[in-house]
Coordinates of C-alpha atoms and ligand atoms in Angstrom, one line a residue:
M3 CA 59.0 24.7 5.4
A4 CA 56.2 24.1 2.9
Q5 CA 52.6 23.3 3.6
I6 CA 51.4 20.3 1.7
I7 CA 48.5 20.9 -0.7
D8 CA 46.4 17.7 -0.2
G9 CA 45.0 16.9 -3.6
K10 CA 43.3 13.8 -2.3
A11 CA 41.3 15.7 0.3
I12 CA 40.5 18.6 -2.1
S13 CA 39.4 16.2 -4.8
A14 CA 37.1 14.4 -2.3
K15 CA 35.5 17.7 -1.6
V16 CA 35.0 18.4 -5.3
K17 CA 33.5 14.9 -5.9
A18 CA 31.2 15.3 -2.9
Q19 CA 29.8 18.6 -4.4
V20 CA 29.4 16.8 -7.8
R21 CA 27.6 13.9 -6.0
E22 CA 25.2 16.3 -4.3
E23 CA 24.3 17.9 -7.6
A24 CA 24.1 14.6 -9.4
D25 CA 21.7 13.3 -6.8
K26 CA 19.5 16.3 -7.3
L27 CA 19.4 15.7 -11.0
K28 CA 18.6 12.1 -10.4
A29 CA 15.7 13.0 -8.3
R30 CA 14.4 14.9 -11.4
G31 CA 14.9 11.8 -13.5
I32 CA 18.2 12.9 -15.1
E33 CA 20.8 10.2 -15.2
I34 CA 24.4 11.2 -16.0
G35 CA 26.6 8.9 -18.2
L36 CA 30.3 9.0 -19.0
A37 CA 31.7 6.9 -21.8
V38 CA 35.3 5.9 -21.4
V39 CA 37.1 4.5 -24.4
I40 CA 40.4 2.7 -24.1
V41 CA 42.3 1.3 -27.1
G42 CA 45.0 -1.3 -26.6
N43 CA 46.9 -2.6 -23.5
N44 CA 48.8 0.4 -22.2
P45 CA 49.1 -0.4 -18.4
A46 CA 49.1 3.2 -17.4
S47 CA 46.0 3.9 -19.5
R48 CA 44.3 1.0 -17.8
V49 CA 45.0 2.4 -14.4
Y50 CA 43.6 5.8 -15.4
V51 CA 40.5 4.3 -16.9
N52 CA 39.9 2.2 -13.8
N53 CA 40.3 5.3 -11.6
K54 CA 37.8 7.2 -13.8
K55 CA 35.3 4.4 -13.6
K56 CA 35.7 4.3 -9.8
A57 CA 35.2 8.1 -9.6
C58 CA 31.9 7.7 -11.6
E59 CA 30.6 5.2 -9.1
E60 CA 31.6 7.6 -6.2
V61 CA 29.6 10.5 -7.7
G62 CA 26.7 8.4 -8.9
F63 CA 27.3 8.5 -12.7
T64 CA 26.9 5.6 -15.0
S65 CA 30.1 4.7 -16.7
Y66 CA 30.2 2.9 -20.1
E67 CA 33.5 1.3 -20.8
Y68 CA 34.6 0.5 -24.4
A69 CA 37.8 -1.5 -24.4
L70 CA 39.0 -1.9 -28.0
P71 CA 41.9 -4.1 -29.1
E72 CA 45.3 -2.6 -30.0
E73 CA 44.8 -3.2 -33.7
T74 CA 41.6 -1.1 -33.9
T75 CA 41.5 1.1 -37.0
E76 CA 40.9 4.8 -36.9
Q77 CA 37.6 4.3 -38.8
E78 CA 36.4 1.8 -36.2
L79 CA 37.2 4.2 -33.4
L80 CA 35.5 7.1 -35.3
D81 CA 32.5 4.9 -35.8
L82 CA 32.3 4.3 -32.0
V83 CA 32.7 8.0 -31.3
N84 CA 29.9 8.8 -33.7
K85 CA 27.7 6.3 -32.0
L86 CA 28.4 7.8 -28.6
N87 CA 27.8 11.3 -30.0
A88 CA 24.3 10.2 -30.9
D89 CA 23.6 8.3 -27.7
D90 CA 21.4 10.2 -25.4
K91 CA 22.5 8.3 -22.3
V92 CA 26.1 9.5 -22.8
N93 CA 26.8 13.1 -21.5
G94 CA 30.5 12.9 -21.8
I95 CA 33.0 11.0 -24.0
L96 CA 36.5 10.4 -22.9
V97 CA 39.0 8.7 -25.2
Q98 CA 42.0 7.7 -23.2
L99 CA 45.3 8.9 -24.8
P100 CA 47.8 7.9 -26.1
L101 CA 46.2 6.0 -28.9
P102 CA 48.0 3.3 -31.0
K103 CA 50.1 4.8 -33.8
Q104 CA 47.8 3.8 -36.6
I105 CA 45.1 6.2 -35.2
N106 CA 45.3 9.9 -35.7
E107 CA 44.6 11.4 -32.2
T108 CA 43.6 14.8 -33.7
A109 CA 41.0 13.2 -35.9
V110 CA 39.5 11.4 -33.0
I111 CA 39.5 14.5 -30.7
N112 CA 37.9 16.5 -33.5
A113 CA 35.1 13.9 -34.0
I114 CA 33.8 14.2 -30.4
L115 CA 30.9 16.6 -30.2
P116 CA 32.2 19.7 -28.4
E117 CA 29.3 19.5 -25.9
K118 CA 30.3 15.9 -24.9
D119 CA 34.1 16.7 -24.9
V120 CA 34.6 16.5 -21.2
D121 CA 38.4 16.6 -21.6
A122 CA 38.0 20.0 -23.4
F123 CA 40.5 19.0 -26.1
H124 CA 38.3 19.8 -29.1
P125 CA 39.4 23.0 -31.0
E126 CA 36.1 24.6 -30.3
N127 CA 36.5 24.2 -26.6
V128 CA 40.1 25.3 -26.8
G129 CA 38.9 28.4 -28.5
H130 CA 36.4 29.1 -25.8
I131 CA 39.1 28.7 -23.2
M132 CA 41.3 31.2 -25.0
I133 CA 38.5 33.7 -25.1
G134 CA 37.6 33.1 -21.5
D135 CA 34.0 32.1 -22.2
F136 CA 33.7 28.4 -21.5
N137 CA 31.7 25.5 -20.0
F138 CA 34.5 23.1 -19.7
L139 CA 38.1 23.5 -18.7
P140 CA 40.7 20.9 -19.4
C141 CA 40.8 18.7 -16.3
T142 CA 44.4 18.9 -15.2
P143 CA 44.9 22.7 -15.4
A144 CA 41.4 23.2 -13.9
G145 CA 42.4 20.9 -11.0
V146 CA 45.6 22.9 -10.6
M147 CA 43.6 26.1 -10.3
E148 CA 41.5 24.5 -7.5
L149 CA 44.7 23.5 -5.7
I150 CA 46.1 27.0 -5.9
A151 CA 42.8 28.5 -4.7
E152 CA 42.9 26.2 -1.7
T153 CA 46.2 27.8 -0.6
G154 CA 44.5 31.2 -0.3
V155 CA 47.2 32.7 -2.5
D156 CA 45.7 35.2 -5.0
V157 CA 47.0 34.7 -8.5
C158 CA 46.3 38.3 -9.4
G159 CA 49.6 40.1 -10.1
K160 CA 51.8 37.2 -9.2
N161 CA 54.7 35.9 -11.3
C162 CA 53.5 32.6 -12.6
V163 CA 55.8 30.2 -14.4
V164 CA 54.6 27.1 -16.3
I165 CA 57.2 24.7 -17.4
G166 CA 55.8 22.8 -20.4
R167 CA 53.7 23.9 -23.4
S168 CA 51.7 20.9 -24.3
N169 CA 48.2 21.4 -25.6
I170 CA 46.7 19.4 -22.8
V171 CA 48.6 20.9 -19.8
G172 CA 51.1 23.7 -20.4
K173 CA 49.2 26.0 -22.8
P174 CA 45.8 25.8 -21.1
M175 CA 47.5 26.1 -17.7
A176 CA 49.1 29.4 -18.7
M177 CA 45.8 30.6 -20.1
L178 CA 43.9 29.9 -16.8
L179 CA 46.6 31.7 -14.8
L180 CA 46.3 34.6 -17.2
H181 CA 42.5 34.7 -16.8
K182 CA 43.2 35.1 -13.1
N183 CA 45.5 38.1 -13.9
G184 CA 48.7 36.3 -13.2
T185 CA 51.8 37.5 -15.1
V186 CA 52.6 34.3 -16.9
T187 CA 55.8 32.9 -18.4
I188 CA 55.8 29.7 -20.3
C189 CA 59.0 27.7 -20.4
H190 CA 59.9 24.8 -22.7
S191 CA 62.9 22.8 -23.9
R192 CA 64.4 25.8 -25.8
T193 CA 64.0 28.2 -22.9
K194 CA 67.3 29.9 -21.9
N195 CA 68.0 30.7 -18.2
L196 CA 65.2 28.3 -17.1
A197 CA 66.4 28.1 -13.5
E198 CA 66.6 31.9 -13.2
I199 CA 63.1 32.4 -14.6
C200 CA 61.7 29.7 -12.3
S201 CA 63.4 31.2 -9.3
N202 CA 61.4 34.4 -9.7
A203 CA 58.1 32.5 -9.8
D204 CA 55.6 33.1 -7.0
I205 CA 53.6 30.2 -8.5
L206 CA 55.6 27.5 -10.3
V207 CA 53.8 24.8 -12.3
A208 CA 55.9 21.9 -13.6
A209 CA 54.5 19.8 -16.4
V210 CA 57.6 18.4 -18.0
G211 CA 57.6 14.7 -17.6
K212 CA 61.1 14.4 -16.0
A213 CA 61.7 13.1 -12.5
K214 CA 63.6 15.6 -10.2
F215 CA 63.6 18.3 -12.9
V216 CA 62.8 21.1 -10.5
T217 CA 65.6 21.6 -8.0
P218 CA 65.7 24.0 -5.0
D219 CA 67.7 26.6 -7.0
M220 CA 64.7 27.0 -9.2
V221 CA 62.3 27.6 -6.4
K222 CA 61.7 31.1 -4.9
E223 CA 61.4 31.1 -1.1
G224 CA 57.7 30.7 -0.1
A225 CA 56.5 29.9 -3.7
V226 CA 53.5 27.8 -4.5
V227 CA 55.0 24.7 -6.3
I228 CA 52.5 22.6 -8.3
D229 CA 53.8 19.3 -9.7
V230 CA 51.9 17.9 -12.6
G231 CA 54.5 15.4 -13.6
M232 CA 53.9 11.7 -13.4
N233 CA 57.1 9.7 -13.8
R234 CA 58.7 6.6 -12.4
N235 CA 61.9 7.0 -10.4
E236 CA 64.9 4.7 -10.4
N237 CA 63.0 2.3 -8.1
G238 CA 59.9 2.3 -10.3
K239 CA 58.0 4.4 -7.8
L240 CA 55.6 7.1 -9.0
C241 CA 57.1 10.5 -8.7
G242 CA 56.6 14.0 -10.1
D243 CA 58.8 16.6 -11.9
V244 CA 59.8 18.3 -8.6
D245 CA 62.6 17.0 -6.4
Y246 CA 60.0 17.1 -3.5
D247 CA 62.3 16.4 -0.6
A248 CA 64.9 18.9 -1.7
C249 CA 62.4 21.7 -2.5
F250 CA 60.2 21.1 0.6
E251 CA 62.1 23.5 2.9
K252 CA 62.1 26.4 0.4
A253 CA 58.5 26.2 -1.0
G254 CA 55.6 27.9 0.7
Y255 CA 53.1 25.3 -0.6
I256 CA 53.8 22.1 -2.5
T257 CA 51.8 19.3 -4.1
P258 CA 53.0 15.7 -3.5
V259 CA 53.0 13.0 -6.2
P260 CA 51.0 10.8 -5.8
G261 CA 48.2 12.7 -4.0
G262 CA 48.4 16.1 -5.6
V263 CA 47.3 17.0 -9.1
G264 CA 46.4 13.4 -10.2
P265 CA 43.2 13.0 -8.1
M266 CA 42.2 16.6 -9.0
T267 CA 42.3 15.7 -12.7
I268 CA 39.7 13.0 -12.2
A269 CA 37.5 15.1 -9.9
M270 CA 37.5 17.8 -12.6
L271 CA 36.5 15.2 -15.2
M272 CA 33.5 14.4 -13.0
K273 CA 32.7 18.1 -12.7
N274 CA 32.8 18.5 -16.5
T275 CA 30.5 15.6 -17.0
L276 CA 28.0 17.1 -14.6
T277 CA 28.3 20.4 -16.5
A278 CA 27.7 18.6 -19.8
A279 CA 24.5 17.1 -18.3
K280 CA 23.3 20.4 -16.9
V281 CA 23.9 22.2 -20.3
K282 CA 22.1 19.4 -22.2
N283 CA 19.1 19.7 -19.9
G284 CA 19.0 23.5 -20.0
L285 CA 20.1 23.9 -16.4
M286 CA 23.1 26.2 -17.2
Ligands
NAP322 P1 54.5 16.6 -23.0 O1 53.5 16.7 -24.1 O2 55.6 15.6 -23.2 O3 55.2 18.0 -22.8 C1 56.3 18.2 -22.0 C2 56.7 19.6 -22.0 O4 57.9 19.8 -21.3 C3 57.1 20.1 -23.5 O5 56.5 21.4 -23.7 C4 58.6 20.2 -23.4 O6 59.1 21.3 -24.2 C5 58.9 20.5 -22.0 N1 60.2 20.1 -21.7 C6 60.8 18.9 -21.9 N2 62.1 18.9 -21.5 C7 62.3 20.1 -21.0 C8 63.5 20.8 -20.5 N3 64.6 20.1 -20.4 N4 63.4 22.1 -20.2 C9 62.2 22.7 -20.3 N5 61.1 22.2 -20.8 C10 61.1 20.9 -21.1 O7 53.9 16.2 -21.6 P2 52.4 16.6 -21.0 O8 51.4 15.8 -21.6 O9 52.3 18.1 -20.9 O10 52.7 16.0 -19.5 C11 53.7 16.5 -18.7 C12 53.8 15.7 -17.5 O11 52.5 15.7 -16.8 C13 54.0 14.2 -17.7 O12 54.7 13.6 -16.7 C14 52.6 13.6 -17.7 O13 52.6 12.2 -17.3 C15 52.0 14.4 -16.6 N6 50.5 14.6 -16.6 C16 49.9 14.4 -15.4 C17 48.5 14.6 -15.4 C18 47.9 14.4 -14.1 O14 46.7 14.2 -14.0 N7 48.6 14.5 -13.0 C19 47.8 14.8 -16.5 C20 48.5 15.0 -17.7 C21 49.9 14.9 -17.8 P3 59.0 21.3 -25.9 O15 57.6 21.7 -26.1 O16 60.0 22.4 -26.2 O17 59.4 20.0 -26.3

Protein backbone atom coordinates (compact mmCIF):
# COMPACT_ATOMS: atom_id res chain seq x y z
CA MET A 1 0.00 0.00 0.00
CA ALA A 2 1.36 3.42 -0.99
CA GLN A 3 2.46 6.19 1.28
CA ILE A 4 0.86 9.46 0.23
CA ILE A 5 3.31 12.23 -0.66
CA ASP A 6 1.66 15.28 0.87
CA GLY A 7 2.36 18.15 -1.54
CA LYS A 8 0.37 20.57 0.58
CA ALA A 9 2.51 19.98 3.67
CA ILE A 10 5.79 19.94 1.73
CA SER A 11 4.88 23.14 -0.15
CA ALA A 12 4.04 24.82 3.17
CA LYS A 13 7.54 23.94 4.37
CA VAL A 14 9.12 25.42 1.22
CA LYS A 15 7.03 28.59 1.54
CA ALA A 16 7.99 28.94 5.23
CA GLN A 17 11.68 28.79 4.25
CA VAL A 18 11.08 31.40 1.52
CA ARG A 19 9.23 33.61 4.03
CA GLU A 20 12.11 33.41 6.47
CA GLU A 21 14.62 34.50 3.83
CA ALA A 22 12.29 37.19 2.46
CA ASP A 23 11.91 38.63 5.97
CA LYS A 24 15.69 38.81 6.32
CA LEU A 25 15.94 40.66 2.99
CA LYS A 26 13.15 43.01 4.06
CA ALA A 27 15.08 43.83 7.22
CA ARG A 28 17.89 44.96 4.91
CA GLY A 29 15.48 47.13 2.92
CA ILE A 30 15.03 44.69 0.03
CA GLU A 31 11.39 44.24 -1.03
CA ILE A 32 10.55 41.37 -3.37
CA GLY A 33 8.01 41.83 -6.16
CA LEU A 34 6.36 39.40 -8.57
CA ALA A 35 4.39 40.65 -11.58
CA VAL A 36 1.65 38.30 -12.70
CA VAL A 37 0.13 38.94 -16.11
CA ILE A 38 -3.13 37.36 -17.20
CA VAL A 39 -4.68 37.90 -20.61
CA GLY A 40 -8.34 37.05 -21.22
CA ASN A 41 -10.93 35.19 -19.22
CA ASN A 42 -9.72 31.58 -19.01
CA PRO A 43 -11.27 30.39 -15.70
CA ALA A 44 -8.45 27.92 -14.96
CA SER A 45 -5.86 30.67 -15.53
CA ARG A 46 -7.79 32.94 -13.15
CA VAL A 47 -7.64 30.26 -10.42
CA TYR A 48 -3.87 29.79 -10.93
CA VAL A 49 -3.23 33.55 -10.86
CA ASN A 50 -5.28 33.96 -7.67
CA ASN A 51 -3.34 31.11 -6.04
CA LYS A 52 -0.04 32.73 -7.04
CA LYS A 53 -1.13 36.08 -5.58
CA LYS A 54 -2.18 34.36 -2.37
CA ALA A 55 1.19 32.61 -2.15
CA CYS A 56 2.94 35.99 -2.57
CA GLU A 57 1.03 37.28 0.45
CA GLU A 58 1.98 34.18 2.46
CA VAL A 59 5.71 34.63 1.82
CA GLY A 60 5.72 38.43 2.14
CA PHE A 61 6.22 39.39 -1.52
CA THR A 62 4.40 42.23 -3.25
CA SER A 63 2.37 40.95 -6.20
CA TYR A 64 1.52 43.20 -9.11
CA GLU A 65 -1.37 41.92 -11.17
CA TYR A 66 -1.93 42.97 -14.75
CA ALA A 67 -5.24 41.66 -16.10
CA LEU A 68 -5.50 42.40 -19.80
CA PRO A 69 -8.56 41.88 -22.01
CA GLU A 70 -8.93 38.89 -24.34
CA GLU A 71 -8.42 41.08 -27.43
CA THR A 72 -4.99 42.35 -26.28
CA THR A 73 -2.50 42.40 -29.17
CA GLU A 74 0.92 40.80 -29.07
CA GLN A 75 2.54 44.24 -29.26
CA GLU A 76 0.53 45.51 -26.28
CA LEU A 77 1.63 42.52 -24.22
CA LEU A 78 5.26 42.92 -25.35
CA ASP A 79 5.10 46.58 -24.35
CA LEU A 80 3.95 45.57 -20.87
CA VAL A 81 6.69 42.92 -20.58
CA ASN A 82 9.29 45.51 -21.57
CA LYS A 83 7.93 47.92 -18.96
CA LEU A 84 8.15 45.21 -16.29
CA ASN A 85 11.67 44.26 -17.45
CA ALA A 86 12.70 47.83 -16.69
CA ASP A 87 10.82 48.10 -13.39
CA ASP A 88 13.17 47.82 -10.42
CA LYS A 89 10.37 46.79 -8.05
CA VAL A 90 9.68 43.69 -10.14
CA ASN A 91 12.01 40.76 -9.50
CA GLY A 92 9.99 38.15 -11.34
CA ILE A 93 7.60 38.24 -14.30
CA LEU A 94 5.07 35.54 -14.87
CA VAL A 95 2.83 35.57 -17.92
CA GLN A 96 0.08 33.03 -17.34
CA LEU A 97 -0.26 30.59 -20.24
CA PRO A 98 -2.11 29.81 -22.45
CA LEU A 99 -2.40 33.15 -24.23
CA PRO A 100 -5.17 34.07 -26.68
CA LYS A 101 -4.44 32.81 -30.18
CA GLN A 102 -3.50 36.19 -31.70
CA ILE A 103 -0.44 36.28 -29.39
CA ASN A 104 2.69 34.25 -30.11
CA GLU A 105 3.66 32.66 -26.78
CA THR A 106 7.25 32.11 -27.82
CA ALA A 107 7.69 35.79 -28.65
CA VAL A 108 6.38 36.75 -25.22
CA ILE A 109 8.50 34.19 -23.34
CA ASN A 110 11.60 35.32 -25.25
CA ALA A 111 10.89 38.98 -24.37
CA ILE A 112 11.09 38.39 -20.60
CA LEU A 113 14.54 39.19 -19.23
CA PRO A 114 16.16 35.84 -18.33
CA GLU A 115 16.97 37.12 -14.83
CA LYS A 116 13.26 37.87 -14.24
CA ASP A 117 12.03 34.67 -15.96
CA VAL A 118 10.84 32.92 -12.80
CA ASP A 119 9.03 30.26 -14.85
CA ALA A 120 12.40 29.36 -16.43
CA PHE A 121 10.87 29.09 -19.91
CA HIS A 122 13.29 31.49 -21.67
CA PRO A 123 15.69 29.67 -24.03
CA GLU A 124 18.67 31.04 -22.09
CA ASN A 125 17.36 29.48 -18.86
CA VAL A 126 16.43 26.28 -20.70
CA GLY A 127 20.05 26.10 -21.90
CA HIS A 128 21.35 26.58 -18.36
CA ILE A 129 19.11 23.74 -17.17
CA MET A 130 20.39 21.46 -19.93
CA ILE A 131 24.00 22.17 -18.92
CA GLY A 132 23.19 21.81 -15.22
CA ASP A 133 24.35 25.33 -14.30
CA PHE A 134 21.24 27.25 -13.30
CA ASN A 135 19.66 29.76 -10.96
CA PHE A 136 16.07 28.89 -11.80
CA LEU A 137 14.44 25.57 -12.42
CA PRO A 138 11.03 25.30 -14.06
CA CYS A 139 8.55 25.28 -11.22
CA THR A 140 6.65 22.03 -11.83
CA PRO A 141 9.64 19.72 -12.43
CA ALA A 142 11.52 21.39 -9.56
CA GLY A 143 8.51 20.75 -7.32
CA VAL A 144 8.44 17.11 -8.40
CA MET A 145 12.11 16.74 -7.45
CA GLU A 146 11.32 18.09 -3.97
CA LEU A 147 8.47 15.59 -3.63
CA ILE A 148 10.73 12.71 -4.65
CA ALA A 149 13.43 13.91 -2.22
CA GLU A 150 10.89 13.85 0.62
CA THR A 151 10.27 10.13 0.07
CA GLY A 152 13.93 9.45 0.86
CA VAL A 153 14.23 7.45 -2.38
CA ASP A 154 17.56 8.22 -4.03
CA VAL A 155 17.16 8.86 -7.78
CA CYS A 156 20.74 7.74 -8.50
CA GLY A 157 20.74 4.63 -10.68
CA LYS A 158 16.95 4.27 -10.63
CA ASN A 159 14.84 3.58 -13.70
CA CYS A 160 12.90 6.81 -14.17
CA VAL A 161 10.10 7.09 -16.72
CA VAL A 162 8.52 10.40 -17.66
CA ILE A 163 5.32 10.25 -19.70
CA GLY A 164 5.06 13.48 -21.67
CA ARG A 165 7.67 15.58 -23.49
CA SER A 166 6.37 19.14 -23.28
CA ASN A 167 8.84 21.99 -22.93
CA ILE A 168 7.36 23.06 -19.61
CA VAL A 169 7.05 19.69 -17.88
CA GLY A 170 8.23 16.50 -19.60
CA LYS A 171 11.57 17.57 -21.09
CA PRO A 172 12.91 19.56 -18.09
CA MET A 173 11.58 16.83 -15.77
CA ALA A 174 13.68 14.24 -17.58
CA MET A 175 16.71 16.54 -17.42
CA LEU A 176 16.41 17.06 -13.65
CA LEU A 177 16.14 13.31 -13.06
CA LEU A 178 19.19 12.84 -15.28
CA HIS A 179 21.13 15.45 -13.28
CA LYS A 180 20.42 13.27 -10.22
CA ASN A 181 21.86 10.28 -12.09
CA GLY A 182 18.60 8.54 -12.86
CA THR A 183 18.40 6.32 -15.94
CA VAL A 184 15.69 8.21 -17.75
CA THR A 185 13.19 7.19 -20.43
CA ILE A 186 10.84 9.75 -21.95
CA CYS A 187 7.57 8.42 -23.34
CA HIS A 188 5.11 10.24 -25.60
CA SER A 189 2.18 9.61 -27.91
CA ARG A 190 4.31 7.65 -30.41
CA THR A 191 5.94 5.42 -27.80
CA LYS A 192 5.50 1.70 -28.39
CA ASN A 193 5.01 -0.68 -25.46
CA LEU A 194 4.27 2.22 -23.12
CA ALA A 195 2.72 0.06 -20.39
CA GLU A 196 5.71 -2.28 -20.36
CA ILE A 197 8.23 0.58 -20.18
CA CYS A 198 6.31 2.20 -17.34
CA SER A 199 5.99 -1.05 -15.44
CA ASN A 200 9.80 -1.14 -15.10
CA ALA A 201 9.98 2.34 -13.60
CA ASP A 202 11.20 2.80 -10.04
CA ILE A 203 10.09 6.41 -10.43
CA LEU A 204 7.17 7.15 -12.73
CA VAL A 205 6.17 10.74 -13.55
CA ALA A 206 2.94 11.22 -15.51
CA ALA A 207 2.51 14.52 -17.37
CA VAL A 208 0.04 13.61 -20.08
CA GLY A 209 -3.18 15.51 -19.44
CA LYS A 210 -5.51 12.50 -19.57
CA ALA A 211 -7.57 11.28 -16.63
CA LYS A 212 -6.92 7.69 -15.47
CA PHE A 213 -4.16 7.27 -18.06
CA VAL A 214 -1.86 5.39 -15.68
CA THR A 215 -3.38 2.07 -14.68
CA PRO A 216 -2.01 -0.55 -12.23
CA ASP A 217 -0.47 -2.70 -14.98
CA MET A 218 1.85 0.29 -15.71
CA VAL A 219 3.05 0.57 -12.12
CA LYS A 220 5.94 -1.43 -10.69
CA GLU A 221 5.38 -2.79 -7.19
CA GLY A 222 6.69 -0.19 -4.70
CA ALA A 223 7.36 2.52 -7.32
CA VAL A 224 7.30 6.26 -6.65
CA VAL A 225 4.35 7.55 -8.70
CA ILE A 226 4.16 11.29 -9.32
CA ASP A 227 1.04 12.66 -10.95
CA VAL A 228 1.50 16.01 -12.69
CA GLY A 229 -1.78 15.87 -14.60
CA MET A 230 -4.61 18.27 -13.92
CA ASN A 231 -7.80 17.08 -15.54
CA ARG A 232 -11.51 17.02 -14.87
CA ASN A 233 -13.18 13.65 -14.43
CA GLU A 234 -16.64 12.69 -15.66
CA ASN A 235 -18.17 14.53 -12.67
CA GLY A 236 -16.17 17.69 -13.31
CA LYS A 237 -13.91 17.00 -10.33
CA LEU A 238 -10.18 17.80 -10.49
CA CYS A 239 -8.11 14.67 -11.05
CA GLY A 240 -4.66 13.69 -12.28
CA ASP A 241 -3.33 11.33 -14.96
CA VAL A 242 -3.05 8.39 -12.58
CA ASP A 243 -5.95 6.14 -11.69
CA TYR A 244 -5.20 6.89 -8.04
CA ASP A 245 -7.51 4.42 -6.30
CA ALA A 246 -6.54 1.56 -8.59
CA CYS A 247 -2.78 2.21 -8.33
CA PHE A 248 -2.72 2.94 -4.59
CA GLU A 249 -2.10 -0.66 -3.49
CA LYS A 250 0.76 -1.23 -5.90
CA ALA A 251 2.72 2.02 -5.62
CA GLY A 252 5.24 2.60 -2.84
CA TYR A 253 4.63 6.35 -2.81
CA ILE A 254 2.00 8.32 -4.66
CA THR A 255 0.95 11.97 -5.04
CA PRO A 256 -2.75 12.84 -4.81
CA VAL A 257 -4.52 15.33 -7.11
CA PRO A 258 -5.34 17.83 -5.76
CA GLY A 259 -2.74 18.25 -3.02
CA GLY A 260 0.33 16.85 -4.78
CA VAL A 261 2.32 18.55 -7.52
CA GLY A 262 0.02 21.60 -7.89
CA PRO A 263 0.89 23.31 -4.57
CA MET A 264 4.58 22.52 -5.14
CA THR A 265 4.56 24.37 -8.47
CA ILE A 266 3.46 27.55 -6.72
CA ALA A 267 5.92 27.11 -3.86
CA MET A 268 8.77 26.74 -6.36
CA LEU A 269 7.62 29.90 -8.13
CA MET A 270 8.05 31.73 -4.83
CA LYS A 271 11.49 30.17 -4.41
CA ASN A 272 12.51 31.30 -7.92
CA THR A 273 11.31 34.84 -7.23
CA LEU A 274 13.36 34.91 -4.04
CA THR A 275 16.37 33.66 -6.03
CA ALA A 276 15.84 36.42 -8.62
CA ALA A 277 15.89 39.03 -5.84
CA LYS A 278 19.00 37.52 -4.28
CA VAL A 279 20.85 37.42 -7.61
CA LYS A 280 19.86 41.02 -8.37
CA ASN A 281 21.19 42.16 -5.01
CA GLY A 282 24.45 40.25 -5.34
CA LEU A 283 23.50 37.78 -2.60
CA MET A 284 23.99 34.66 -4.75
P1 LIG B 1 1.08 18.87 -23.13
O1 LIG B 1 1.94 19.97 -23.64
O2 LIG B 1 -0.26 18.66 -23.73
O3 LIG B 1 1.91 17.51 -23.26
C1 LIG B 1 1.33 16.26 -23.04
C2 LIG B 1 2.31 15.19 -23.35
O4 LIG B 1 1.66 13.94 -23.18
C3 LIG B 1 2.83 15.22 -24.80
O5 LIG B 1 4.23 15.07 -24.83
C4 LIG B 1 2.13 14.04 -25.46
O6 LIG B 1 2.90 13.38 -26.45
C5 LIG B 1 1.92 13.10 -24.29
N1 LIG B 1 0.81 12.21 -24.57
C6 LIG B 1 -0.44 12.54 -24.95
N2 LIG B 1 -1.17 11.43 -25.16
C7 LIG B 1 -0.35 10.38 -24.93
C8 LIG B 1 -0.50 8.98 -25.01
N3 LIG B 1 -1.65 8.41 -25.38
N4 LIG B 1 0.56 8.21 -24.69
C9 LIG B 1 1.73 8.75 -24.32
N5 LIG B 1 1.94 10.07 -24.24
C10 LIG B 1 0.92 10.87 -24.54
O7 LIG B 1 0.84 19.00 -21.57
P2 LIG B 1 1.75 19.63 -20.40
O8 LIG B 1 1.72 21.08 -20.47
O9 LIG B 1 3.06 18.91 -20.33
O10 LIG B 1 0.87 19.18 -19.15
C11 LIG B 1 0.59 17.83 -18.86
C12 LIG B 1 -0.42 17.75 -17.75
O11 LIG B 1 0.15 18.35 -16.60
C13 LIG B 1 -1.71 18.53 -18.01
O12 LIG B 1 -2.78 17.85 -17.38
C14 LIG B 1 -1.48 19.85 -17.31
O13 LIG B 1 -2.69 20.47 -16.91
C15 LIG B 1 -0.69 19.39 -16.12
N6 LIG B 1 0.16 20.42 -15.53
C16 LIG B 1 0.12 20.51 -14.18
C17 LIG B 1 0.92 21.40 -13.53
C18 LIG B 1 0.87 21.47 -12.05
O14 LIG B 1 1.33 22.45 -11.47
N7 LIG B 1 0.34 20.45 -11.40
C19 LIG B 1 1.77 22.25 -14.25
C20 LIG B 1 1.82 22.11 -15.64
C21 LIG B 1 1.01 21.18 -16.26
P3 LIG B 1 3.30 14.07 -27.87
O15 LIG B 1 4.39 15.02 -27.54
O16 LIG B 1 3.74 12.92 -28.70
O17 LIG B 1 2.07 14.74 -28.37
